[in-house]
CSV table of C-alpha atoms in Angstrom, one decimal:
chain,number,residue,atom,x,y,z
A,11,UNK,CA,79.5,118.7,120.0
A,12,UNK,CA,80.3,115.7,121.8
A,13,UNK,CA,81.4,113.3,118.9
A,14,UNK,CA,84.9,111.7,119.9
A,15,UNK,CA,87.1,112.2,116.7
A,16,UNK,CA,90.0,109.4,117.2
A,17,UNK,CA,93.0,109.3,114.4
A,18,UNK,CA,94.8,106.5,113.9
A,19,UNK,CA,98.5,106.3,112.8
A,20,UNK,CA,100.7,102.4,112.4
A,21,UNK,CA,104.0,102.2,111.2
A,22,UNK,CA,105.4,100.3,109.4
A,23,UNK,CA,102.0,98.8,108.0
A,24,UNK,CA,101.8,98.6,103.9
A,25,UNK,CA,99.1,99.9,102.1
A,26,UNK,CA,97.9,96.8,100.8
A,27,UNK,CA,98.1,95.2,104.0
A,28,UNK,CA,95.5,97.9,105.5
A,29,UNK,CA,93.8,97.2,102.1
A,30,UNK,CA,94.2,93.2,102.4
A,31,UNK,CA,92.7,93.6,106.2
A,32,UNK,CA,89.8,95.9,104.9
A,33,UNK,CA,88.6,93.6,102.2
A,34,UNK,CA,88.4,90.6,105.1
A,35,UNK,CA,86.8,92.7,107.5
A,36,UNK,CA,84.0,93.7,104.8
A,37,UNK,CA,83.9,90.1,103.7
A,38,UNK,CA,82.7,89.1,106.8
A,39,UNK,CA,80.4,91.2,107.3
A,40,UNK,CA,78.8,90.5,104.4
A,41,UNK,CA,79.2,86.6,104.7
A,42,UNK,CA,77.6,86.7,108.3
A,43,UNK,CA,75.2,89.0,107.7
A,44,UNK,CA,75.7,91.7,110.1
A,45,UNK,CA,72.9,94.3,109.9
A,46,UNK,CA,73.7,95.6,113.2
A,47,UNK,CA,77.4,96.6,111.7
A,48,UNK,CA,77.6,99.6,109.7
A,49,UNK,CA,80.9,99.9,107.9
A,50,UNK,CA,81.7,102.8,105.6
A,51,UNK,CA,85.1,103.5,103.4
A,52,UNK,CA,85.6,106.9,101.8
A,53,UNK,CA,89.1,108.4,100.8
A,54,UNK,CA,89.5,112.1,102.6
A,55,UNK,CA,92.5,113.1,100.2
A,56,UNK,CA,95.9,111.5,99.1
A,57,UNK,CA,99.1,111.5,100.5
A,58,UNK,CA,102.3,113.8,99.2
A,59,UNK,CA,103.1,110.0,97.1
A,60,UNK,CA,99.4,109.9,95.8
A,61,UNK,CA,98.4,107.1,98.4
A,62,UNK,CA,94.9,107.0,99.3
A,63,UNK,CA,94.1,108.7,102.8
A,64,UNK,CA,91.1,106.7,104.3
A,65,UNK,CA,88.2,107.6,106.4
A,66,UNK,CA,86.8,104.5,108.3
A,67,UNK,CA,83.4,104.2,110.2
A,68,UNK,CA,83.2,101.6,111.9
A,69,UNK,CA,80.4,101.5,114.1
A,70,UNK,CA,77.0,100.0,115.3
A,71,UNK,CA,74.0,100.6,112.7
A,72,UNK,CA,71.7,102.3,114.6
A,73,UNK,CA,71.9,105.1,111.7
A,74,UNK,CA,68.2,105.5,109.9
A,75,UNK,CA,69.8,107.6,107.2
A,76,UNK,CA,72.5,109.9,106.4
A,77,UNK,CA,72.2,113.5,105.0
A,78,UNK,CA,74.7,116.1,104.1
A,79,UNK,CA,74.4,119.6,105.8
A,80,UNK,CA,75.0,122.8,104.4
A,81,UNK,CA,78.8,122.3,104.2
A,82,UNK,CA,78.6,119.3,102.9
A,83,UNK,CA,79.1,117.3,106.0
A,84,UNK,CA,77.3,114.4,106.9
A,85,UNK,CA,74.7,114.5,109.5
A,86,UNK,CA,73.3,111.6,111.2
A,87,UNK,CA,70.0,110.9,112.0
A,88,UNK,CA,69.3,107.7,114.7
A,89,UNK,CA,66.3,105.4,114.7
């Protein structure tokens, strides 16, 4: 009940340059190692042109595991 919810909105930024910076962020993460980083891409729908619309988590991993509640909606549990 406390959970900040930001949205985030950039004109004029292309698709694939959102996609381009995505795929070098997770890259790195990967390349250094971070296990404290928990990074999670998942499209919420598509746009009226059929472009992917994104949901990004970008957060620290402190998450033990991730379940889905009753509605379908994930629920975190920390460590």
């Amino acid at each position: 009940e406390c959970d900040e919810i930001f949205f985030a909105f950039c004109y004029p930024w292309s698709l694939r340059d959102a996609d381009l910076l995505m795929e070098r962020v997770e890259a790195q993460l990967v390349d250094q190692r971070r296990d404290d980083v928990y990074l999670h891409r998942e499209t919420l729908c598509h746009s009226l042109e059929g472009r992917p619309v994104e949901i990004i988590t970008l957060t620290a991993n402190d998450i033990k595991e991730v379940k889905k509640d009753e509605r379908g909606g994930a629920v975190r549990e920390e460590r």
